[in-house]
mmCIF file of C-alpha atoms and ligand atoms in Angstrom:
data_model
loop_
_atom_site.group_PDB
_atom_site.id
_atom_site.type_symbol
_atom_site.label_atom_id
_atom_site.label_comp_id
_atom_site.label_asym_id
_atom_site.label_seq_id
_atom_site.Cartn_x
_atom_site.Cartn_y
_atom_site.Cartn_z
ATOM 1 C CA MET A 1 -1.954 21.677 -24.817
ATOM 2 C CA GLN A 2 -5.424 20.186 -24.709
ATOM 3 C CA ALA A 3 -7.491 17.548 -26.466
ATOM 4 C CA VAL A 4 -11.086 17.246 -27.574
ATOM 5 C CA ILE A 5 -12.740 13.867 -28.052
ATOM 6 C CA LEU A 6 -15.820 13.736 -30.260
ATOM 7 C CA ALA A 7 -17.915 11.153 -28.511
ATOM 8 C CA GLY A 8 -21.519 12.105 -29.145
ATOM 9 C CA GLY A 9 -22.498 9.666 -31.891
ATOM 10 C CA LYS A 10 -25.307 7.189 -31.231
ATOM 11 C CA GLY A 11 -23.159 4.171 -32.090
ATOM 12 C CA THR A 12 -25.857 2.789 -34.392
ATOM 13 C CA ARG A 13 -23.561 0.354 -36.189
ATOM 14 C CA LEU A 14 -22.616 -1.180 -32.850
ATOM 15 C CA ARG A 15 -26.215 -1.850 -31.851
ATOM 16 C CA PRO A 16 -27.501 -3.710 -29.915
ATOM 17 C CA LEU A 17 -24.375 -3.334 -27.735
ATOM 18 C CA THR A 18 -24.775 0.453 -27.563
ATOM 19 C CA ILE A 19 -28.408 0.449 -26.450
ATOM 20 C CA HIS A 20 -27.381 0.485 -22.789
ATOM 21 C CA THR A 21 -23.688 1.393 -23.128
ATOM 22 C CA PRO A 22 -22.538 4.406 -25.157
ATOM 23 C CA LYS A 23 -19.784 3.526 -27.618
ATOM 24 C CA PRO A 24 -17.008 5.571 -25.911
ATOM 25 C CA ILE A 25 -17.144 3.312 -22.849
ATOM 26 C CA VAL A 26 -17.783 -0.139 -24.317
ATOM 27 C CA PRO A 27 -15.269 -2.456 -22.658
ATOM 28 C CA VAL A 28 -12.199 -3.426 -24.661
ATOM 29 C CA VAL A 29 -10.462 -6.281 -22.847
ATOM 30 C CA ASN A 30 -12.532 -5.349 -19.796
ATOM 31 C CA ARG A 31 -11.488 -1.690 -19.832
ATOM 32 C CA PRO A 32 -13.689 1.251 -20.895
ATOM 33 C CA PHE A 33 -12.641 2.205 -24.395
ATOM 34 C CA LEU A 34 -11.904 5.883 -23.660
ATOM 35 C CA LEU A 35 -9.105 4.859 -21.294
ATOM 36 C CA TYR A 36 -7.107 3.704 -24.329
ATOM 37 C CA GLN A 37 -7.468 7.175 -25.815
ATOM 38 C CA ILE A 38 -6.538 8.809 -22.506
ATOM 39 C CA ASP A 39 -3.359 6.640 -22.519
ATOM 40 C CA LEU A 40 -2.454 8.050 -25.924
ATOM 41 C CA LEU A 41 -2.976 11.632 -24.770
ATOM 42 C CA SER A 42 -0.937 11.262 -21.623
ATOM 43 C CA ARG A 43 2.206 10.327 -23.555
ATOM 44 C CA PRO A 44 2.710 13.830 -25.002
ATOM 45 C CA GLN A 45 1.703 15.182 -21.568
ATOM 46 C CA ILE A 46 -1.741 16.448 -22.545
ATOM 47 C CA LYS A 47 -3.396 17.272 -19.239
ATOM 48 C CA ASN A 48 -6.735 18.778 -20.294
ATOM 49 C CA LEU A 49 -9.444 16.867 -22.091
ATOM 50 C CA ILE A 50 -12.813 18.125 -23.297
ATOM 51 C CA LEU A 51 -15.372 15.407 -24.007
ATOM 52 C CA CYS A 52 -18.082 16.458 -26.468
ATOM 53 C CA LEU A 53 -21.073 14.251 -25.725
ATOM 54 C CA SER A 54 -24.656 13.916 -26.792
ATOM 55 C CA TYR A 55 -25.809 10.285 -26.476
ATOM 56 C CA GLN A 56 -26.121 8.929 -22.891
ATOM 57 C CA PRO A 57 -23.691 11.518 -21.501
ATOM 58 C CA ARG A 58 -24.431 10.752 -17.819
ATOM 59 C CA LYS A 59 -23.087 7.212 -18.072
ATOM 60 C CA ILE A 60 -19.791 8.521 -19.409
ATOM 61 C CA GLU A 61 -19.543 11.295 -16.811
ATOM 62 C CA GLU A 62 -20.308 8.914 -13.966
ATOM 63 C CA LEU A 63 -17.566 6.554 -15.048
ATOM 64 C CA LEU A 64 -14.776 9.043 -15.776
ATOM 65 C CA SER A 65 -15.785 11.865 -13.429
ATOM 66 C CA ASP A 66 -13.196 14.699 -13.317
ATOM 67 C CA GLY A 67 -10.511 12.376 -14.724
ATOM 68 C CA SER A 68 -8.193 12.681 -11.701
ATOM 69 C CA ARG A 69 -8.134 8.875 -11.289
ATOM 70 C CA PHE A 70 -6.676 8.671 -14.788
ATOM 71 C CA GLY A 71 -4.188 11.516 -14.475
ATOM 72 C CA ILE A 72 -6.054 13.963 -16.717
ATOM 73 C CA ARG A 73 -8.502 16.846 -16.160
ATOM 74 C CA ILE A 74 -11.804 16.178 -17.948
ATOM 75 C CA SER A 75 -14.487 18.763 -18.787
ATOM 76 C CA TYR A 76 -17.776 17.818 -20.387
ATOM 77 C CA LEU A 77 -19.904 19.512 -23.001
ATOM 78 C CA VAL A 78 -23.282 18.037 -23.803
ATOM 79 C CA GLU A 79 -25.086 18.907 -27.050
ATOM 80 C CA ALA A 80 -28.853 19.006 -26.720
ATOM 81 C CA SER A 81 -29.014 17.641 -30.246
ATOM 82 C CA PRO A 82 -25.938 16.434 -32.139
ATOM 83 C CA LEU A 83 -23.984 19.282 -33.742
ATOM 84 C CA GLY A 84 -21.890 17.112 -36.033
ATOM 85 C CA THR A 85 -18.147 16.671 -35.635
ATOM 86 C CA ALA A 86 -17.062 20.257 -36.434
ATOM 87 C CA GLY A 87 -20.148 21.742 -34.722
ATOM 88 C CA ALA A 88 -19.178 19.893 -31.543
ATOM 89 C CA PHE A 89 -15.667 21.388 -31.737
ATOM 90 C CA LYS A 90 -17.131 24.869 -32.319
ATOM 91 C CA ASN A 91 -19.329 24.337 -29.269
ATOM 92 C CA ALA A 92 -16.107 24.007 -27.236
ATOM 93 C CA GLU A 93 -14.725 27.319 -28.571
ATOM 94 C CA GLU A 94 -14.634 29.116 -25.215
ATOM 95 C CA MET A 95 -12.483 26.351 -23.767
ATOM 96 C CA ILE A 96 -10.066 26.138 -26.705
ATOM 97 C CA GLU A 97 -6.656 27.698 -26.116
ATOM 98 C CA GLY A 98 -3.925 27.234 -28.687
ATOM 99 C CA THR A 99 -3.130 24.138 -30.719
ATOM 100 C CA THR A 100 -5.607 21.343 -30.001
ATOM 101 C CA VAL A 101 -5.634 17.596 -30.633
ATOM 102 C CA VAL A 102 -9.035 16.254 -31.740
ATOM 103 C CA PHE A 103 -9.978 12.553 -31.757
ATOM 104 C CA ASN A 104 -12.924 10.588 -33.000
ATOM 105 C CA GLY A 105 -14.098 8.711 -29.915
ATOM 106 C CA ASP A 106 -13.922 5.255 -31.467
ATOM 107 C CA ILE A 107 -10.432 4.701 -32.840
ATOM 108 C CA LEU A 108 -7.993 2.307 -31.230
ATOM 109 C CA THR A 109 -4.424 3.026 -32.256
ATOM 110 C CA ASP A 110 -0.883 3.406 -31.003
ATOM 111 C CA VAL A 111 0.007 6.376 -33.198
ATOM 112 C CA ASP A 112 2.848 8.449 -31.758
ATOM 113 C CA LEU A 113 1.037 11.721 -31.063
ATOM 114 C CA SER A 114 4.245 13.585 -30.213
ATOM 115 C CA ARG A 115 5.472 13.003 -33.755
ATOM 116 C CA VAL A 116 2.160 14.159 -35.215
ATOM 117 C CA ILE A 117 2.393 17.352 -33.156
ATOM 118 C CA ASP A 118 6.040 17.892 -34.168
ATOM 119 C CA GLN A 119 5.177 17.554 -37.843
ATOM 120 C CA HIS A 120 2.217 19.913 -37.411
ATOM 121 C CA ARG A 121 4.504 22.544 -35.898
ATOM 122 C CA SER A 122 7.379 22.188 -38.355
ATOM 123 C CA SER A 123 5.113 22.287 -41.432
ATOM 124 C CA GLY A 124 3.287 25.398 -40.250
ATOM 125 C CA ALA A 125 -0.072 23.699 -40.852
ATOM 126 C CA VAL A 126 -3.370 25.095 -39.614
ATOM 127 C CA ALA A 127 -4.708 21.533 -39.722
ATOM 128 C CA THR A 128 -2.891 18.193 -39.702
ATOM 129 C CA ILE A 129 -4.835 15.015 -40.140
ATOM 130 C CA VAL A 130 -3.522 11.529 -39.438
ATOM 131 C CA VAL A 131 -4.039 9.159 -42.362
ATOM 132 C CA THR A 132 -3.610 5.424 -42.484
ATOM 133 C CA PRO A 133 -3.710 2.893 -45.345
ATOM 134 C CA VAL A 134 -6.628 0.425 -45.477
ATOM 135 C CA ASP A 135 -7.495 -2.339 -47.951
ATOM 136 C CA ASP A 136 -10.953 -0.992 -48.719
ATOM 137 C CA PRO A 137 -11.500 2.747 -48.168
ATOM 138 C CA ILE A 138 -15.264 2.619 -48.795
ATOM 139 C CA GLY A 139 -16.975 3.751 -45.601
ATOM 140 C CA TYR A 140 -14.139 6.072 -44.548
ATOM 141 C CA GLY A 141 -12.940 9.551 -45.454
ATOM 142 C CA VAL A 142 -10.503 9.159 -48.365
ATOM 143 C CA VAL A 143 -7.513 11.479 -48.461
ATOM 144 C CA GLU A 144 -5.317 12.326 -51.432
ATOM 145 C CA MET A 145 -2.090 14.160 -50.851
ATOM 146 C CA ALA A 146 0.915 15.615 -52.650
ATOM 147 C CA ASP A 147 4.515 14.436 -52.172
ATOM 148 C CA ASP A 148 5.129 17.099 -49.530
ATOM 149 C CA GLY A 149 2.184 15.797 -47.471
ATOM 150 C CA ARG A 150 -0.265 18.561 -48.375
ATOM 151 C CA VAL A 151 -3.825 17.293 -48.602
ATOM 152 C CA THR A 152 -5.162 17.830 -52.114
ATOM 153 C CA ARG A 153 -8.536 16.115 -51.782
ATOM 154 C CA PHE A 154 -10.830 14.817 -49.040
ATOM 155 C CA VAL A 155 -13.925 12.774 -49.873
ATOM 156 C CA GLU A 156 -16.072 11.381 -47.064
ATOM 157 C CA LYS A 157 -17.762 8.014 -47.699
ATOM 158 C CA PRO A 158 -16.810 8.027 -51.386
ATOM 159 C CA ARG A 159 -18.544 6.100 -54.118
ATOM 160 C CA ARG A 160 -16.387 3.326 -55.591
ATOM 161 C CA GLU A 161 -15.444 5.454 -58.635
ATOM 162 C CA GLU A 162 -14.303 8.301 -56.378
ATOM 163 C CA VAL A 163 -11.652 6.189 -54.650
ATOM 164 C CA HIS A 164 -8.195 7.108 -55.932
ATOM 165 C CA SER A 165 -6.220 6.449 -52.746
ATOM 166 C CA ARG A 166 -5.985 3.795 -50.022
ATOM 167 C CA MET A 167 -5.229 6.468 -47.437
ATOM 168 C CA VAL A 168 -8.091 7.246 -45.108
ATOM 169 C CA ASN A 169 -8.751 9.753 -42.386
ATOM 170 C CA ALA A 170 -7.727 8.045 -39.140
ATOM 171 C CA GLY A 171 -9.924 10.372 -37.055
ATOM 172 C CA ILE A 172 -7.077 12.265 -35.357
ATOM 173 C CA TYR A 173 -6.452 15.936 -36.059
ATOM 174 C CA VAL A 174 -4.168 18.665 -34.780
ATOM 175 C CA LEU A 175 -5.858 22.024 -35.291
ATOM 176 C CA GLU A 176 -4.941 25.651 -34.826
ATOM 177 C CA PRO A 177 -7.682 27.691 -33.142
ATOM 178 C CA THR A 178 -8.005 29.852 -36.294
ATOM 179 C CA VAL A 179 -9.975 27.011 -37.916
ATOM 180 C CA LEU A 180 -12.827 27.890 -35.555
ATOM 181 C CA GLU A 181 -13.449 31.001 -37.678
ATOM 182 C CA HIS A 182 -14.575 28.760 -40.539
ATOM 183 C CA ILE A 183 -17.128 26.801 -38.503
ATOM 184 C CA PRO A 184 -20.632 28.240 -38.043
ATOM 185 C CA GLU A 185 -22.058 28.397 -34.537
ATOM 186 C CA GLY A 186 -25.061 26.555 -33.141
ATOM 187 C CA ARG A 187 -25.911 24.391 -36.121
ATOM 188 C CA PRO A 188 -24.737 20.986 -37.307
ATOM 189 C CA PHE A 189 -21.485 21.126 -39.237
ATOM 190 C CA SER A 190 -19.189 18.299 -40.202
ATOM 191 C CA PHE A 191 -15.402 18.198 -40.417
ATOM 192 C CA GLU A 192 -15.627 15.458 -42.995
ATOM 193 C CA TYR A 193 -18.424 16.632 -45.293
ATOM 194 C CA ASP A 194 -18.176 20.411 -44.900
ATOM 195 C CA PHE A 195 -14.909 21.601 -43.428
ATOM 196 C CA PHE A 196 -12.020 19.442 -44.716
ATOM 197 C CA PRO A 197 -13.125 19.449 -48.380
ATOM 198 C CA SER A 198 -13.213 23.266 -48.291
ATOM 199 C CA LEU A 199 -9.860 23.795 -46.528
ATOM 200 C CA TRP A 200 -7.850 22.918 -49.589
ATOM 201 C CA GLU A 201 -9.985 25.191 -51.792
ATOM 202 C CA LYS A 202 -9.302 28.045 -49.368
ATOM 203 C CA GLY A 203 -5.575 27.459 -49.897
ATOM 204 C CA GLU A 204 -5.013 26.775 -46.174
ATOM 205 C CA ALA A 205 -1.975 24.776 -45.023
ATOM 206 C CA PHE A 206 -3.674 21.393 -44.596
ATOM 207 C CA TYR A 207 -1.260 18.471 -44.120
ATOM 208 C CA ALA A 208 -1.477 14.716 -43.631
ATOM 209 C CA TYR A 209 0.633 12.642 -41.231
ATOM 210 C CA ARG A 210 0.960 9.023 -42.311
ATOM 211 C CA HIS A 211 0.561 6.327 -39.655
ATOM 212 C CA ASP A 212 1.457 2.796 -40.716
ATOM 213 C CA GLY A 213 1.135 1.141 -37.316
ATOM 214 C CA TYR A 214 -1.887 -0.280 -35.550
ATOM 215 C CA TRP A 215 -5.275 1.358 -36.164
ATOM 216 C CA VAL A 216 -8.898 0.188 -36.057
ATOM 217 C CA ASP A 217 -12.318 1.862 -35.746
ATOM 218 C CA ILE A 218 -14.177 -0.085 -33.051
ATOM 219 C CA GLY A 219 -17.535 1.352 -34.152
ATOM 220 C CA THR A 220 -18.772 -1.788 -35.923
ATOM 221 C CA PRO A 221 -19.136 -5.309 -34.485
ATOM 222 C CA GLU A 222 -16.295 -6.533 -36.718
ATOM 223 C CA GLY A 223 -14.034 -3.633 -35.675
ATOM 224 C CA TYR A 224 -14.972 -4.057 -32.025
ATOM 225 C CA LEU A 225 -14.206 -7.786 -32.014
ATOM 226 C CA LYS A 226 -10.990 -7.231 -33.952
ATOM 227 C CA GLY A 227 -9.891 -4.490 -31.523
ATOM 228 C CA ASN A 228 -10.392 -6.799 -28.539
ATOM 229 C CA LEU A 229 -8.592 -9.751 -30.105
ATOM 230 C CA ASP A 230 -5.757 -7.518 -31.308
ATOM 231 C CA VAL A 231 -5.221 -6.139 -27.792
ATOM 232 C CA LEU A 232 -5.236 -9.740 -26.477
ATOM 233 C CA ASN A 233 -2.586 -10.703 -29.005
ATOM 234 C CA GLY A 234 -0.270 -7.762 -28.333
ATOM 235 C CA ARG A 235 -0.887 -5.997 -31.647
ATOM 236 C CA LEU A 236 -1.583 -2.690 -29.906
ATOM 237 C CA LYS A 237 1.957 -1.860 -28.811
ATOM 238 C CA SER A 238 0.958 0.860 -26.358
ATOM 239 C CA TYR A 239 -1.059 -1.346 -23.976
ATOM 240 C CA ILE A 240 -0.330 -4.937 -23.036
ATOM 241 C CA PRO A 241 -3.059 -6.307 -20.744
ATOM 242 C CA GLN A 242 -1.915 -8.021 -17.558
ATOM 243 C CA ARG A 243 -3.847 -11.283 -17.232
ATOM 244 C CA PRO A 244 -5.428 -11.657 -13.806
ATOM 245 C CA PRO A 245 -4.671 -14.869 -11.897
ATOM 246 C CA ARG A 246 -7.050 -17.856 -12.238
ATOM 247 C CA GLY A 247 -10.115 -17.271 -10.106
ATOM 248 C CA GLU A 248 -10.985 -19.395 -7.094
ATOM 249 C CA LYS A 249 -14.071 -20.724 -8.848
ATOM 250 C CA PHE A 250 -12.283 -21.938 -11.973
ATOM 251 C CA ASP A 251 -12.418 -25.746 -11.984
ATOM 252 C CA SER A 252 -8.958 -27.281 -12.181
ATOM 253 C CA GLN A 253 -10.174 -29.093 -15.280
ATOM 254 C CA ALA A 254 -11.283 -25.938 -17.072
ATOM 255 C CA HIS A 255 -8.969 -25.140 -20.000
ATOM 256 C CA LEU A 256 -7.998 -21.519 -20.550
ATOM 257 C CA ASP A 257 -5.355 -20.674 -23.121
ATOM 258 C CA ASP A 258 -2.633 -18.090 -22.441
ATOM 259 C CA ARG A 259 -4.157 -15.508 -24.727
ATOM 260 C CA SER A 260 -7.558 -15.346 -23.059
ATOM 261 C CA PHE A 261 -8.436 -12.734 -20.461
ATOM 262 C CA VAL A 262 -10.949 -14.068 -17.963
ATOM 263 C CA ASP A 263 -12.110 -12.051 -14.961
ATOM 264 C CA PRO A 264 -11.288 -13.975 -11.761
ATOM 265 C CA SER A 265 -14.810 -13.460 -10.392
ATOM 266 C CA CYS A 266 -16.225 -15.904 -12.991
ATOM 267 C CA ILE A 267 -17.306 -19.465 -12.329
ATOM 268 C CA ILE A 268 -15.776 -21.827 -14.895
ATOM 269 C CA LYS A 269 -16.813 -25.452 -14.749
ATOM 270 C CA ALA A 270 -14.886 -28.616 -15.592
ATOM 271 C CA GLN A 271 -13.824 -29.141 -19.179
ATOM 272 C CA ALA A 272 -15.057 -25.786 -20.311
ATOM 273 C CA ARG A 273 -12.642 -24.511 -22.968
ATOM 274 C CA ILE A 274 -11.780 -20.844 -23.461
ATOM 275 C CA VAL A 275 -9.592 -19.912 -26.414
ATOM 276 C CA ASN A 276 -8.474 -16.423 -27.493
ATOM 277 C CA SER A 277 -11.415 -14.734 -25.747
ATOM 278 C CA VAL A 278 -12.298 -12.032 -23.252
ATOM 279 C CA ILE A 279 -14.718 -12.831 -20.430
ATOM 280 C CA GLY A 280 -15.921 -10.068 -18.122
ATOM 281 C CA PRO A 281 -16.852 -10.201 -14.414
ATOM 282 C CA ASN A 282 -19.340 -12.649 -12.868
ATOM 283 C CA CYS A 283 -19.923 -14.886 -15.867
ATOM 284 C CA PHE A 284 -20.843 -18.520 -15.407
ATOM 285 C CA ILE A 285 -19.413 -20.936 -17.960
ATOM 286 C CA GLU A 286 -20.853 -24.399 -17.577
ATOM 287 C CA GLU A 287 -19.336 -27.858 -18.184
ATOM 288 C CA LYS A 288 -17.827 -28.489 -21.604
ATOM 289 C CA ALA A 289 -18.888 -25.150 -23.026
ATOM 290 C CA GLU A 290 -16.414 -23.915 -25.637
ATOM 291 C CA ILE A 291 -15.725 -20.218 -26.214
ATOM 292 C CA ARG A 292 -13.407 -19.204 -29.016
ATOM 293 C CA ASP A 293 -12.356 -15.814 -30.514
ATOM 294 C CA SER A 294 -15.197 -14.067 -28.638
ATOM 295 C CA VAL A 295 -15.918 -11.250 -26.218
ATOM 296 C CA ILE A 296 -18.409 -11.701 -23.390
ATOM 297 C CA TRP A 297 -19.294 -8.759 -21.126
ATOM 298 C CA SER A 298 -20.428 -9.419 -17.548
ATOM 299 C CA ALA A 299 -22.909 -11.626 -15.666
ATOM 300 C CA THR A 300 -23.602 -13.867 -18.658
ATOM 301 C CA ARG A 301 -24.205 -17.589 -18.442
ATOM 302 C CA ILE A 302 -23.082 -19.996 -21.143
ATOM 303 C CA GLY A 303 -24.765 -23.390 -20.862
ATOM 304 C CA ALA A 304 -23.141 -26.804 -20.860
ATOM 305 C CA GLU A 305 -21.692 -27.963 -24.161
ATOM 306 C CA ALA A 306 -22.622 -24.716 -25.905
ATOM 307 C CA ARG A 307 -20.182 -23.607 -28.607
ATOM 308 C CA VAL A 308 -19.575 -19.890 -29.051
ATOM 309 C CA SER A 309 -17.198 -18.606 -31.718
ATOM 310 C CA ARG A 310 -16.490 -15.107 -33.118
ATOM 311 C CA CYS A 311 -19.334 -13.672 -31.028
ATOM 312 C CA VAL A 312 -19.860 -10.547 -28.962
ATOM 313 C CA ILE A 313 -22.244 -11.142 -26.079
ATOM 314 C CA GLY A 314 -23.505 -8.350 -23.817
ATOM 315 C CA ARG A 315 -24.347 -8.297 -20.111
ATOM 316 C CA GLY A 316 -26.698 -10.615 -18.291
ATOM 317 C CA CYS A 317 -27.345 -12.954 -21.238
ATOM 318 C CA HIS A 318 -28.173 -16.619 -21.082
ATOM 319 C CA VAL A 319 -27.023 -18.955 -23.819
ATOM 320 C CA GLY A 320 -28.736 -22.315 -23.389
ATOM 321 C CA ARG A 321 -27.046 -25.686 -23.288
ATOM 322 C CA SER A 322 -25.707 -27.220 -26.497
ATOM 323 C CA SER A 323 -26.443 -24.065 -28.478
ATOM 324 C CA VAL A 324 -24.095 -23.182 -31.327
ATOM 325 C CA LEU A 325 -23.399 -19.484 -31.937
ATOM 326 C CA ASP A 326 -21.111 -18.330 -34.720
ATOM 327 C CA GLY A 327 -20.541 -14.640 -35.428
ATOM 328 C CA ALA A 328 -23.542 -13.551 -33.347
ATOM 329 C CA VAL A 329 -23.875 -10.177 -31.593
ATOM 330 C CA LEU A 330 -26.221 -10.344 -28.589
ATOM 331 C CA GLY A 331 -27.448 -7.282 -26.716
ATOM 332 C CA ASP A 332 -27.727 -7.162 -22.920
ATOM 333 C CA LYS A 333 -30.170 -9.667 -21.367
ATOM 334 C CA SER A 334 -30.564 -11.778 -24.507
ATOM 335 C CA VAL A 335 -31.753 -15.322 -24.023
ATOM 336 C CA VAL A 336 -30.880 -18.107 -26.441
ATOM 337 C CA THR A 337 -32.792 -21.269 -25.661
ATOM 338 C CA ASP A 338 -31.168 -24.694 -25.381
ATOM 339 C CA TYR A 339 -30.035 -26.349 -28.632
ATOM 340 C CA SER A 340 -30.437 -23.156 -30.726
ATOM 341 C CA ARG A 341 -28.219 -22.340 -33.688
ATOM 342 C CA VAL A 342 -27.365 -18.707 -34.338
ATOM 343 C CA ARG A 343 -25.169 -17.569 -37.198
ATOM 344 C CA ALA A 344 -24.064 -14.164 -38.434
ATOM 345 C CA GLU A 345 -25.913 -12.903 -41.467
ATOM 346 C CA VAL A 346 -23.874 -13.625 -44.566
HETATM 347 N N1 GDD B 401 -20.098 15.350 -29.992
HETATM 348 C C1 GDD B 401 -20.445 14.806 -31.145
HETATM 349 N N2 GDD B 401 -21.501 15.307 -31.828
HETATM 350 N N3 GDD B 401 -19.746 13.738 -31.602
HETATM 351 C C2 GDD B 401 -20.120 13.190 -32.779
HETATM 352 C C3 GDD B 401 -21.204 13.677 -33.529
HETATM 353 C C4 GDD B 401 -21.937 14.803 -33.017
HETATM 354 O O1 GDD B 401 -22.895 15.293 -33.598
HETATM 355 N N4 GDD B 401 -21.318 12.905 -34.644
HETATM 356 C C5 GDD B 401 -20.348 11.983 -34.578
HETATM 357 N N5 GDD B 401 -19.616 12.146 -33.451
HETATM 358 C C6 GDD B 401 -18.471 11.362 -33.030
HETATM 359 C C7 GDD B 401 -18.787 9.878 -32.886
HETATM 360 O O2 GDD B 401 -19.190 9.608 -31.559
HETATM 361 C C8 GDD B 401 -17.453 9.240 -33.227
HETATM 362 O O3 GDD B 401 -16.620 9.119 -32.099
HETATM 363 C C9 GDD B 401 -16.802 10.218 -34.182
HETATM 364 O O4 GDD B 401 -17.515 11.456 -34.041
HETATM 365 C C10 GDD B 401 -16.853 9.756 -35.642
HETATM 366 O O5 GDD B 401 -18.179 9.407 -35.970
HETATM 367 P P1 GDD B 401 -18.525 8.010 -36.644
HETATM 368 O O6 GDD B 401 -20.005 7.969 -36.811
HETATM 369 O O7 GDD B 401 -17.873 6.900 -35.940
HETATM 370 O O8 GDD B 401 -17.895 8.229 -38.094
HETATM 371 P P2 GDD B 401 -17.340 7.143 -39.103
HETATM 372 O O9 GDD B 401 -16.626 6.067 -38.411
HETATM 373 O O10 GDD B 401 -18.434 6.747 -40.035
HETATM 374 O O11 GDD B 401 -16.303 8.018 -39.974
HETATM 375 C C11 GDD B 401 -15.337 8.823 -39.316
HETATM 376 O O12 GDD B 401 -14.254 8.040 -38.876
HETATM 377 C C12 GDD B 401 -13.491 7.400 -39.930
HETATM 378 C C13 GDD B 401 -12.348 6.647 -39.268
HETATM 379 O O13 GDD B 401 -12.821 5.717 -38.399
HETATM 380 C C14 GDD B 401 -14.873 9.909 -40.288
HETATM 381 O O14 GDD B 401 -14.098 10.832 -39.558
HETATM 382 C C15 GDD B 401 -14.076 9.303 -41.451
HETATM 383 O O15 GDD B 401 -13.536 10.343 -42.248
HETATM 384 C C16 GDD B 401 -12.932 8.449 -40.911
HETATM 385 O O16 GDD B 401 -12.232 7.818 -41.993
HETATM 386 MG MG1 MG B 402 -16.395 5.472 -36.441
#
């Protein structure tokens, strides 16, 4: 069995973080995001992975290479211009053999793929889509289904009055290769807008698998921050991060709580306070700075007495002394001068 990951989107909602780092490899608790998806695939013994890329493909290829370091064989397909989700799958047609698992390249979940595959086989579906309940389905693909699990309606990004279900497309599909016959070649085509809505009309066996466990789309700053903090707090059951030991350059009077994940290469000065946060390699946290519920990538400096909460801060930034940042998202190399106040837009 093989898997396809759709990872060619531009990651616009995650800007500015995705200007220099494509969304599929943004770090989640200091680990490139796609490794979480590779973990999921290796459980049902999926050994072949096709990555469908378009935006900054070289950076992804350089990092993951042929996949052997991660116990999977990776092939790459690069679209000259984005072909849409179904168009990207069609583009992989020559490499598709038999039943295939397809993932959106931005969902963090611990769904049990073996059970999804079992249900797909026993129901005789040509397409099975994982659905999950959310509080507000606006912004997702909304799925309605019958008691036997058959999908009866699929509406992508519905208007408020079109929402009749809290179940949304979780971005995981199991597909039979026959679906390729319904996808046109060489032009943009979408699973969500074009293909899924028409499957039911064609009378095809299109089923939903309900997942009630952990699931988040990391493709927005809120989702990205939530995903990181959830991994820190053990909410993703399939991966529990091992905290590295305290680094040599952590002052004995620096306070780090048990939840935080701080790379040991950092310099952490006296009375700095780090609570429920992720701090990447080579950061410099000065005296009495306080970092709470935040994610900081690498080589960033946080000045003395600065207070950072619910922020995502990219690489090589400098936050000046006594600044107060709440809910900010800073792209790589941002500079915040001393005593600034930065708040999320309301
Ligand atoms: N290769 C390729 N080519 N990949 C693409 C393209 C393309 O043209 N367009 C999008 N993708 C990839 C993105 O990189 C991402 O991993 C995935 O397809 C989904 O695109 P998003 O842009 O993140 O879509 P979304 O989050 O608004 O909505 C999708 O995900 C929701 C769940 O998170 C839809 O599938 C919704 O139905 C679903 O509910
Ligand atoms: Mg998304």
